[in-house]
Every structure is written in structure tokens, then in C-alpha cells.
Amino acid sequence: MASKFWTQGGSDTEEEETDIEDEIENGGAGETTAAAAGSRYLQTNASDSDDSDGQKRVVRSAKDKRFEEMASTVDQMKNAMKINDWVSLQESFDKINKQLEKVMRVTESDRVPNLYIKCLVMLEDFLAEALANKEAKKKMSSSNHKALNAMKQKLKKNNKQYEELINKYRENPESEEEKFEDEDEDEDEDESGSELEDPSQIAAESSDEDDEGEDVDDDDADGAWEKKLSKKEKLMDREFKKDPSEITWDTVNKKFKEVVAARGRKGTGKFEQVEQLTFLTKVAKTPAQKLEILFSVISAQFDVNPGLSGHMPINVWKKCVQNMLVILDILVQYPNIVVDDMVEPDENETQKGADYDGTIRVWGNLVAFLERIDNEFFKSLQCIDPHTREYVERLRDEPLFLVLAQNVQEYLERIGDLKSAAKVALRRVELVYYKPQEVYDAMRQLAVLSEDGEKDGDETKVEETRGTSAFVVTPELVSRKLTFPENSRALMDILVTLIYKSGDERTKARAMLCDIYHHALFDEFSIARDLLLMSHLQDTIQHMDVSTQILFNRAMAQVGLCAFRVGLIAEGHGCLSELYSGGRVKELLAQGVSQSRYHEKTPEQERLERRRQMPYHMHINLELLEAVHLICAMLLEVPNMAANSLDAKRKVISKTFRRLLEVSERQPFTGPPENVRDHVMAATRALCKGDFQKAFDVINSLDVWKLLRNRESVLEMLKAKIKEEALRTYLFTYCSSYDTLGLDQLTKMFDLSDAQIHSIVSKMLVNEELHASWDQPTRCIIFHDVEYSRLQALAFQLTEKLSILAESNERAVEARFGGGGLDLPLRRRDNQEYAAGTSGGGGGRWPDLSYNQGRQGSSGRAAYTGGGRPLALGQASRDRSSQSRGTGGYSGRAGSGMRGYQMDASARMVSLSRGVRG
Amino acid sequence: MANSMARSFLQVAATEEVASPLRVVQIEGLVILKIIKHCKEFSPALVTGQLLGLDVGSVLEVTNCFPFPIREEDEEIEADGANYQLEMMRCLREVNVDNNTVGWYQSTILGSYQTVELIETFTNYQENIRRCVCIIYDPSRSNQGVLALKALKLSDSFMELYRANNFTGEKLREKNLSWVDIFEEIPIKVSNSALISAFMTELESDTPVTQCDYDGLQLSTKPYMERNVEFLIECMDDLSMEQQKFQFYYRSLSRQQAQQQAWLQKRRTENMARKAAGEEPLPEEDPSNPIFKPIPEPSRLESFLVTNQIENYCNQINGVAGQNFNRLYLMKSLQDN
């Protein structure tokens, strides 16, 4: 048909019009043949279609589709030729080349379809004709002309590959037609063959095909042979299914190697590979082989994940977990199989059957797989919108993973690989540590419920596997049941103990942080604090990876909240202030991306940051955190400001709070409080006047309190604290106005008992904050006017500065004569900076997550000396006190001593050095 | 006046070759009064003015002065200032008054005059006028009942160093220059013409001490002390900063030395190896290497000036405190009586 067109359309273009009709006819004919083929196929296969395997059908239809696509492209090209449209012709040509690739892939043969060759020849002729027709060429539009030239180049290049075939076609254009038909038939046979059950029939058919190929052209035999091979390959799958006795270890192994080799190659369907491998697991001959293949299945399942940022499809994830369980089943069933990723096992190791006595080594790493699964779970939670049902559904999968982790851990413990077991235990810990008891209970219930549900599902599944008649039947030895201790603390204890015993450095650190977090969550402040101090984590956290630093920040935040709940205001503030000093809380806790005004983030950084975000259900409520931080700061700062009203800049407990206060004071009008800050600021204003009731009411109206478990007791505590601080503020502010002040009046004013007021005031007296004394008989406070004059205050300041100067002078001399080396002065500077009070905003030791960490590395030293750590470690504080003893000779020390190294023993452990009322 | 003029011309001619050092600044009483008036009126703003007079051997005579308008930080106005100065000089010459510039005067607050700017102005003046002085008047201190007038000049050795802009420790040691040696204070001698002296004696004889100087008995010196201490604290901060600069310098220096040592060590072992192989040894100096680039030593000028100021404040505090004690004792004895 086409050849007729070609012989006709050789010279003149005017006849094109008539050709179109011809063309239409042509297309119609093609379609009808295709339809006929389809119907024929339907007829022949009508009876067999029930048995057909879904997978193969996909392959077949794809092939069909490809050919159709190609044919339609050829039609398009023909149309383009008729109107001499080289631009669209060029596009079509590119398209057909792409389609060719697909077709080749689908047919899995090396032979180029004749349709394509035909098209090439057609193009070549048309091109030659167009080039010959110079006048027409001149008339062409520029874009068309350009396309023509480009086409010329492309075609020349492209046709070289198929030269032989083209020549062949040119020699014998008639037979091509037949061959095309053949092709169709071939396909049909192919298709029908794939449905046939009897291998002998297939064999006959393939031989038929062979004959035909030979008939048509001897040279073609090569291609046909190739084709046959590929077909046989496909048959193999079927053979496995059909004839269990014929399948040997070798065939499975060969096929397995083949599939694995295709992994990662272009054009290898990821899902298909998974399915192929899954099928292979069913036909595996030995347990070891099954194990090996299962490992590959899991790897392939991981491959399905489209990119680093995306997560694995959830159903794949679930299957992956199931596969892991099967692996464990096998491992439990055959204890002589050893999984190892250190040594490359023998090629035929897996040939050893189930009855083999010695150890069988299989390559694989259970822990790595488990961690990967966990990561994928984590990632999926990151990606899914937390306000959807999907998220909740996803969370329900958590017990599934916990079961797996538990089993893996048990297995590892059994084989004595405690180090890996610790790693697995850490994964479990990380799923449990942030759960309060209620959530934990809910999870337990869910696990129990889903077990019941799963039992039915399991049975059907077992049947299913039997239905496919796996050679190596693996009974479910590993329990699919989650055994939770009653109490999450108990679970944590078991896991953490294991980790502490046998984990590596990072695992231990993370477990410790989780442990601290968990203790803090359960209001056990002293335990959490002791753990934190004993572990010396603050010293080393700077050198850890970012996610551990985030965990550290989270733990600190939780410890701070805990301290607040149990009423330790100063400690709570110490823990939280660093977190808030930089204004990047979100970033530090990895709970959202904070926009920085000063430097733009590169997309790379943003992506990195997004990848380390915490899933929503693990978030620490930021409003609560902020409220707690600001309230702590308020309770400490308000009396402090009142005490140092003369010299406001000297002792600042919370810079953040001061800044906020300044901002709010600058406002011309203060509206009713809206957010947390406004509330605290309003409370601060009331507290400054000593109006504790109003302050408490404002604070009480915050709605974050409903997030607290023991809300009533916390608010009760808060009220008591506010009263106390209101009293202190009042005394500081107005002590100069009184000569004496009656205890009864104070009781009335602040709604506190005599004993409480007595103790508060006495404490102030002892700390020399208030220059007064008790007059017991009259129940009065008698104030002594020992206010410093300004000159005296200045003199104090001067002496302080002088002592600093003298000290640094000494150090300079030391450095000059090489007395103590250079490290010593550096460390000591810590001390000095404190005294100078110039520690700029407590330039924190808070783990800095910003990406410009590298840049800050150089200034890290400065930041180090800059000041306060959240918790002064036992050692550090000892260090410091010894230093201040060493420099005690300077009179100025006496003044700076008030800065507060001396604090009551309990406070010393935890609070910031400057977090104490001086 | 004419008499002194003639003598001065003679002396100038005689001492042209041997430039004797400046011993004394001789100021006319009238000039002092003019300076005090100008400074006091504008206090606490700082003002300056020109000193006119004659350089007569070891004596610098200041015979006249005129104030500058208050300077503002503006280019144009600065140019105006220069014009004003020239115009003023011209006018003075026309009326045949001394118009030879010998320096300038300026007011200060609590003697905080030791600044880099002062030194710069000094060098500017000294380029044109070999001998010049700066007279500094402190109105706030004068309130305490003292005539706080000082005549300063820069020491020669300091000038030399300053021109070379070389204030490293080594140079300073070489010149044996310490912070005390930056400024030289020259004694001031107040001279009046014979007629005025005579008139004064006339007045004095008429009035024995009847008029009390109540200023001298003022007891509230607290603000003065406070401000002194405040300034002192600021100076301390400055000094600490200078010291930190220096520490930083030493630290980087020692680090560099360590690097150099390491490099040398490496080079030596390399040379040994080369020697063994029979090759030419590489040079032990490599000027292109960045670790051999000398780190600039921080200038000590600032810290010297700060030290000077500190001394100044301390002296003031001492002086005032001493006086205060006297007054207090006086008051106490008065009360007792």
C-alpha cells in the first residue's frame, strides 16, 4: 500500500490531494486488520482467559499498545508529508524513535519492527524528493526550511543503524507487506501463546514461527531466534509455576541473578521487579535461597521510593514489613542460617538445603533494613498532612513496625549480636519515648485490637501462600503479637538498659536523651536532671549529628516543661531560655521552618531542613513552651528588675523577656491580650505593681493550660509563685518608702499565711537582698536605709572593672612568658566574661543547627566563652568555683560573687549560673 | 609693648641657629580672661580658638587670641571656618595687632582631652609653626575653685614616632618612650603690662581681703566625682578592649610561630631526604608562603592615650577628694565652735 503511494508520489506534489483518500483507506485497512486480529485473539483465548495471570496480561497489552502508537505516529508522518510540513514531521520522527525504544523493550527483542523500517524508507525518499525540488524548497517558510535541514541530518545519522534492513526492504518492498502481516500474526501467536497452558503447544508454535521466519527471509532468522529466546525467558516463569519437579535450584538462581542484575537499569520497572522477585520467593528451592531472594525483594521495595524526599508507598511499606517477618520466620526456623554483610558468601552457599548441618551464610543486614523501614515510616509521617485521616491511619501502622522491631531484636539477642540489638532497641525507644502514658495505653489497645483483626487476615494470607504452593513453606514462627509491658516506663527501662550495656556511642547518647525526655514527660525532674548531668551530654552534643542535636533540644525543652510543672521556676527558665535566645525555636526543635530575615536559604538547605522535621504527633506544643518560658522569665525577672531599679542594665536574667517588655512598653495603647506574649506582658504589668490577682487571672486565661495533665495543681502552684514574687516585688519597690511594715498588713495584701510571708522575707534578709530586720514583738519589718549612693555604686563598678583588667593583664604576661600555655587563659575567660556581664545574650551553647555551621566554626570558640549553658554540669561548676577561688584575691570578686556562683545546692546542679537571683 | 617688641626681634635674630627648648609660656592676663570667657559661656559645648603671639627663644609669648565659631560636621562650614580664620588674621594685621599664630586653645570636660584628634591637630600645626602650644581650659574644674589652665605640647620623640606611624613595642622600647612622655606640660606664666600691674596694686591696697571666695567652700562635689568615676569606668573598658586586641595578636602570633616551626621541620626533613638523594636542598625561607607574612602588631597609641586619660582622672579625683577633706574638716571645726 505504502509502496504504491511512494511510486506515485515521486515527482509532483499536486497529486497529494488524491493521495489523502488513499491514505485514509490505508489507515482504515490497518485498523480493520488490527481489529480482526484482536477478535481472532479473543475467540481463540476465550476459554483460557480465566486462568491467565494478571501480570502477563499487563505486559501483553502494553506491547499491543506500543505497536498501535507507532502505527498512529506513522500515519501522522504521512499526513505531514502530504502538506510538506517538516516541522511536525520532525516532531513525529523524534516521537517514533522514542516509541521504538519502548517497543523494543516490550518485545524484548533486538529486531527492529518492520513498521519502523518502512517508515524510515518512506522518510528517506520523501526527503530526497524534497531536496531535489529546489523551487519548493525556496518557497518554504524559514522554520520549515530549518526543520528540513535538521531532518536531513537526523535521518542520515539514524538510518545508518538500520542500513541493512533498509536496503533489504528496498530490494524487496513487496514481501514487506507480508512480513508486516506476519508480525501481526507473530504478535497474536505471542499473545495467545502466553495464555496457553501446555508447553508443548508453545513449543510447536515457536517452531512454527521459526519456519515462517525462515520462509520469509533467511537473514531474518537471527532476529526470530532472539525473539524466541526472550519468549522462553518469559515462559520460565510459567514453567516454574507449572512444573514444580522440574525447577531446580539452578534455574531459580539464574533467574534471580538476572532480575537482580536488571536492578537500577534504565527501563526496569520497579514494581515489576518487585513482583518478579516476589514470585521467585515462592519457587525458591532452599530456605537459604528464599532468604536471599527475600532480601532482594526488600531492597527492590526500597527502590520503589521515587526520591530522597518522597516516601515509600504505604502498601509497599506494609509488604516490606511482612517480608521482614518472613525472613525472621526462616531465620528462626533454620538457626543454622547466618545473615552477615561482612563477608561475601560463597556463590552456591544457598544451594545447601534445609537439611544441611553446617552454617549457611547469607548476605544481608537485618538492622540496616529495619532502620530503613523505620526511616521510611518517619518520612511518610513527615510528608502526610497531619490534619488528614490518612495521617491517623498511617500512625496505626506503628505497632506493625514495633512488632517487627521487637522480633528482630529478640532474634539478634538470641544470636548474640547485642550491638545490633541495641540499635534496634534504639529504634523502638525512639517510637515510644515521646508518648505520655495515655497515648501509650491507646497504642497498646490498638495493638490488641489489630491483632484480633489480623488473625482473620492472617489465616487467609496463609491460605493464599499455600495456594501459590511455595516450595519452602515458612510457618509463622515469629509472633505477630506485640507484647507491651503495662507501663511505658517499664518498656523504656528494659530497652534503655540493653542499649546502655551494649550500644555504641551514638546509640547510647540518643537512648539517654530519649530516656531523659521520657522521665521529664513523667514529671520526674530530678531523675531527668541527674541523667542529663551524669551523661555529660552538653559537652559533646556540639559534635554530634544534627538529628541528635534536635533530640537534645527536645529533651531540654521537655525537661524545662517538667521543671515548671513541678514548680522549679529557675530551673525551668534555665532549660528554656537558651532555646528562646535566638528566636529560632521552630528550627531548633525541628517543628517547622522558620523564615530568617537576614539570609536567604538555598533550596538545598531548605530541603535538608525539611528532611529533618519532626512528624506532627511528636511535636512539643510551642505555645505551651513559650508560655512556660515567658512565665518563668517573668517570675524571675520582675522582682529582679524591682531590686535593681537603679541600674537596670546590670543584671539581666532573661534578655528575651526584657526585649519583649520594652517593645510592649513602647506601645502607645495596650489592647486586650491576644497571644501568649501579650498575656504574659499584661501579667507582668500587673505583677510590677504587686497586683498578684490580676496577674494570675491573665495567665489563667491562657488556653494552653488545657494541654497539661495535672492542670489544677500546676495552676495552684503558679498562683502561689505569683503571690510570692508579687510580695518580693512589692518589698523591693517600696522598701524605701517604709520605715516599718507590719506582717499583718502583708498577709492581707498578698493573701499569704504569716508563716509563708515570714519565710519569704527572712530569705530575702538572709540573701542580703533586703536591708531590714524583723521586730518580733510588734510583728514588723524594720527597714534600714542602706541604699548605696550613686558614687558608691560606681565605685563598685570600677573595682570590678579593675579586677578584670588586672586579671587579663596577668594572663597577658603569662602568655608572653609561656607560663600556662594558651588554652588556660581561654578557659578562664569564661569566668571573666561572666563577671564583665558582657556575655552577649548568652550566645548560646545551644546546639546550633543552622547550616552555616561551618562558617561559625571559627567563631565557635567565642560562642563557647560567651556564656551560659543550659545546665552547668557538675564538673563545670566545680571548675568554675575553683577558679573563682583562685582569683579571689581581687577585691572585686566580692561584688561579682553576687552574680551568683553561690547558690543553694539543688539549684547549682541545674540552673544557669546567671539564672539565679543574685 | 614697643619695648618688648624690639627686644624680641633682637632675640629672634640671635637665637635663630640654636633653637633652645621651650621653657615657659607667657600669657597676657587679658588673653586668659578672654579664653575663660569664651569657654565658660559655651560650656558644656567644646570650643576652640586661635592663639596669637610671639616665639621668643625659650619663652612663647601669647599676646592675643580670638575664638573660632563652633564647628559643625559639614564640609562647607569647615571651609567657612578656614576662611573666617584667614579673614580674622587679615583684619588683625590691618589694625596692627600681633597676628603670628602660636597655637590654639580649647575647652574640655573633666580633662578628657587626650585624643587622637588632638594629636592630629598638633601635627598639623607643627608642620607650619615649629613651636606651638595648646592651651586647655577646663571650665568644670574651674568651678571647683582652681584655675584649670594647661599649656601642652607634644614631645619631640613622640612626634617622630607618630610621623612614622610606628607604635610597636620594639620601637617604643628603642625610643624609651612611655605613656608619660607623649605630652609635655609647659609652665604658664601670666604677665601683665606694667600699667595694669600698677593699677592692680592700686586696687589691692584699697581693698584688703573682704570679698570671700565662697566657691572654694562648696561642699557638693558629688556630681563631679561621679562623672569622673564614670569616665574612669569608660576608660577601663577602652583599656580592656585594647588589651584584648593585644591578646588576640599574641595568640595569632604564637599560632603562626608554631606553624612556621612545623613548616621548617618539614622542610628540613625534606632537605635531608634530598641530600640523601643527592639533590639541591630547598631554601629554608619561603616568602611566598602565607604563614611567613608578618602579622601587623596593633598600635599602642590608643592604649597610651587611654592611660594618659586615666592618670588625668585619677589626679583630678585625688585633688578634689583632698580638697573635700579639707573642707569637711573645716566645716566640722566650724560647727564644733
Short mmCIF file of N, CA, C and O in Angstrom, two decimals, chain A residues 2-50:
data_model
loop_
_atom_site.label_atom_id
_atom_site.label_comp_id
_atom_site.label_asym_id
_atom_site.label_seq_id
_atom_site.Cartn_x
_atom_site.Cartn_y
_atom_site.Cartn_z
N ALA A 2 1.73 1.23 0.93
CA ALA A 2 2.60 2.39 1.06
C ALA A 2 3.48 2.52 -0.17
O ALA A 2 3.73 3.61 -0.66
N SER A 3 3.92 1.40 -0.64
CA SER A 3 4.84 1.43 -1.78
C SER A 3 4.13 2.02 -2.99
O SER A 3 4.71 2.77 -3.77
N LYS A 4 2.89 1.69 -3.06
CA LYS A 4 2.12 2.25 -4.17
C LYS A 4 2.14 3.79 -4.06
O LYS A 4 2.41 4.50 -5.01
N PHE A 5 1.87 4.22 -2.92
CA PHE A 5 1.91 5.66 -2.66
C PHE A 5 3.25 6.25 -3.06
O PHE A 5 3.35 7.29 -3.70
N TRP A 6 4.26 5.54 -2.68
CA TRP A 6 5.59 6.07 -2.92
C TRP A 6 5.91 6.15 -4.41
O TRP A 6 6.47 7.12 -4.88
N THR A 7 5.56 5.10 -5.13
CA THR A 7 5.86 5.12 -6.56
C THR A 7 5.08 6.22 -7.26
O THR A 7 5.56 6.85 -8.18
N GLN A 8 3.92 6.45 -6.72
CA GLN A 8 3.12 7.51 -7.33
C GLN A 8 3.66 8.89 -7.01
O GLN A 8 3.92 9.71 -7.89
N GLY A 9 3.79 9.12 -5.75
CA GLY A 9 4.07 10.48 -5.29
C GLY A 9 5.49 10.92 -5.55
O GLY A 9 5.96 11.88 -4.95
N GLY A 10 6.16 10.24 -6.37
CA GLY A 10 7.57 10.53 -6.59
C GLY A 10 7.85 11.96 -7.00
O GLY A 10 8.62 12.65 -6.34
N SER A 11 7.21 12.47 -8.06
CA SER A 11 7.69 13.74 -8.61
C SER A 11 6.81 14.94 -8.25
O SER A 11 7.29 15.94 -7.74
N ASP A 12 5.51 14.82 -8.47
CA ASP A 12 4.73 16.06 -8.30
C ASP A 12 3.95 16.06 -6.98
O ASP A 12 3.50 15.03 -6.49
N THR A 13 3.80 17.23 -6.47
CA THR A 13 3.15 17.38 -5.18
C THR A 13 1.67 17.69 -5.32
O THR A 13 0.94 17.68 -4.36
N GLU A 14 1.24 17.98 -6.54
CA GLU A 14 -0.14 18.38 -6.71
C GLU A 14 -1.10 17.21 -6.52
O GLU A 14 -2.27 17.37 -6.22
N GLU A 15 -0.57 16.06 -6.73
CA GLU A 15 -1.44 14.90 -6.63
C GLU A 15 -1.70 14.46 -5.19
O GLU A 15 -2.40 13.50 -4.94
N GLU A 16 -1.12 15.16 -4.33
CA GLU A 16 -1.24 14.80 -2.91
C GLU A 16 -2.68 14.69 -2.46
O GLU A 16 -3.03 13.83 -1.67
N GLU A 17 -3.47 15.59 -2.94
CA GLU A 17 -4.88 15.62 -2.56
C GLU A 17 -5.53 14.24 -2.72
O GLU A 17 -6.20 13.75 -1.83
N THR A 18 -5.29 13.70 -3.86
CA THR A 18 -5.90 12.41 -4.12
C THR A 18 -5.34 11.35 -3.20
O THR A 18 -6.03 10.42 -2.81
N ASP A 19 -4.10 11.54 -2.84
CA ASP A 19 -3.46 10.53 -2.00
C ASP A 19 -4.07 10.44 -0.62
O ASP A 19 -4.05 9.42 0.02
N ILE A 20 -4.58 11.56 -0.23
CA ILE A 20 -5.13 11.56 1.14
C ILE A 20 -6.20 10.50 1.28
O ILE A 20 -6.20 9.72 2.25
N GLU A 21 -7.05 10.48 0.28
CA GLU A 21 -8.12 9.48 0.34
C GLU A 21 -7.53 8.07 0.44
O GLU A 21 -7.90 7.25 1.25
N ASP A 22 -6.57 7.94 -0.45
CA ASP A 22 -5.86 6.67 -0.46
C ASP A 22 -5.36 6.32 0.95
O ASP A 22 -5.54 5.22 1.46
N GLU A 23 -4.84 7.32 1.50
CA GLU A 23 -4.25 7.18 2.84
C GLU A 23 -5.29 6.75 3.86
O GLU A 23 -5.08 5.88 4.68
N ILE A 24 -6.40 7.43 3.77
CA ILE A 24 -7.47 7.12 4.72
C ILE A 24 -7.87 5.66 4.58
O ILE A 24 -8.00 4.93 5.57
N GLU A 25 -8.01 5.29 3.37
CA GLU A 25 -8.32 3.88 3.11
C GLU A 25 -7.30 2.98 3.78
O GLU A 25 -7.61 2.04 4.48
N ASN A 26 -6.11 3.39 3.52
CA ASN A 26 -4.98 2.66 4.07
C ASN A 26 -5.11 2.47 5.57
O ASN A 26 -5.05 1.36 6.10
N GLY A 27 -5.32 3.63 6.22
CA GLY A 27 -5.44 3.59 7.69
C GLY A 27 -6.59 2.70 8.09
O GLY A 27 -6.50 1.89 9.00
N GLY A 28 -7.67 2.87 7.38
CA GLY A 28 -8.85 2.06 7.71
C GLY A 28 -8.53 0.59 7.61
O GLY A 28 -8.87 -0.19 8.49
N ALA A 29 -7.83 0.25 6.57
CA ALA A 29 -7.48 -1.15 6.38
C ALA A 29 -6.67 -1.66 7.54
O ALA A 29 -6.92 -2.74 8.09
N GLY A 30 -5.69 -0.81 7.92
CA GLY A 30 -4.82 -1.21 9.04
C GLY A 30 -5.64 -1.49 10.27
O GLY A 30 -5.47 -2.48 10.97
N GLU A 31 -6.57 -0.61 10.51
CA GLU A 31 -7.36 -0.76 11.71
C GLU A 31 -8.18 -2.04 11.66
O GLU A 31 -8.28 -2.77 12.64
N THR A 32 -8.73 -2.24 10.52
CA THR A 32 -9.57 -3.43 10.43
C THR A 32 -8.75 -4.69 10.66
O THR A 32 -9.19 -5.59 11.36
N THR A 33 -7.55 -4.68 10.11
CA THR A 33 -6.73 -5.88 10.35
C THR A 33 -6.45 -6.03 11.82
O THR A 33 -6.51 -7.13 12.37
N ALA A 34 -6.16 -4.91 12.44
CA ALA A 34 -5.87 -4.98 13.87
C ALA A 34 -7.08 -5.49 14.62
O ALA A 34 -6.97 -6.33 15.51
N ALA A 35 -8.22 -4.95 14.23
CA ALA A 35 -9.43 -5.37 14.90
C ALA A 35 -9.66 -6.86 14.68
O ALA A 35 -10.01 -7.59 15.62
N ALA A 36 -9.41 -7.25 13.43
CA ALA A 36 -9.60 -8.65 13.13
C ALA A 36 -8.70 -9.51 13.99
O ALA A 36 -9.12 -10.51 14.58
N ALA A 37 -7.48 -9.05 14.08
CA ALA A 37 -6.52 -9.81 14.89
C ALA A 37 -7.02 -9.90 16.31
O ALA A 37 -6.99 -10.95 16.95
N GLY A 38 -7.51 -8.76 16.80
CA GLY A 38 -8.00 -8.74 18.18
C GLY A 38 -9.12 -9.74 18.35
O GLY A 38 -9.14 -10.53 19.29
N SER A 39 -10.04 -9.72 17.42
CA SER A 39 -11.19 -10.59 17.58
C SER A 39 -10.77 -12.06 17.49
O SER A 39 -11.23 -12.90 18.24
N ARG A 40 -9.85 -12.27 16.59
CA ARG A 40 -9.37 -13.63 16.46
C ARG A 40 -8.78 -14.09 17.79
O ARG A 40 -9.00 -15.17 18.28
N TYR A 41 -8.03 -13.20 18.30
CA TYR A 41 -7.38 -13.49 19.57
C TYR A 41 -8.43 -13.80 20.63
O TYR A 41 -8.34 -14.75 21.39
N LEU A 42 -9.44 -12.98 20.62
CA LEU A 42 -10.49 -13.16 21.61
C LEU A 42 -11.13 -14.54 21.46
O LEU A 42 -11.37 -15.24 22.43
N GLN A 43 -11.36 -14.86 20.24
CA GLN A 43 -12.00 -16.14 20.00
C GLN A 43 -11.15 -17.29 20.52
O GLN A 43 -11.60 -18.16 21.24
N THR A 44 -9.94 -17.26 20.13
CA THR A 44 -9.09 -18.40 20.49
C THR A 44 -8.87 -18.49 21.99
O THR A 44 -8.71 -19.56 22.53
N ASN A 45 -8.88 -17.37 22.61
CA ASN A 45 -8.49 -17.39 24.01
C ASN A 45 -9.65 -17.30 24.98
O ASN A 45 -9.45 -17.23 26.17
N ALA A 46 -10.80 -17.24 24.42
CA ALA A 46 -11.95 -17.01 25.29
C ALA A 46 -11.99 -17.99 26.45
O ALA A 46 -12.26 -17.62 27.59
N SER A 47 -11.67 -19.21 26.20
CA SER A 47 -11.79 -20.23 27.24
C SER A 47 -10.67 -20.10 28.28
O SER A 47 -10.86 -20.43 29.44
N ASP A 48 -9.54 -19.63 27.85
CA ASP A 48 -8.38 -19.65 28.75
C ASP A 48 -8.25 -18.42 29.64
O ASP A 48 -7.49 -18.41 30.59
N SER A 49 -8.98 -17.44 29.28
CA SER A 49 -8.71 -16.15 29.92
C SER A 49 -8.86 -16.18 31.43
O SER A 49 -8.26 -15.39 32.13
N ASP A 50 -9.63 -17.10 31.94
CA ASP A 50 -9.81 -17.17 33.39
C ASP A 50 -8.51 -17.48 34.12
O ASP A 50 -8.22 -16.95 35.17
#
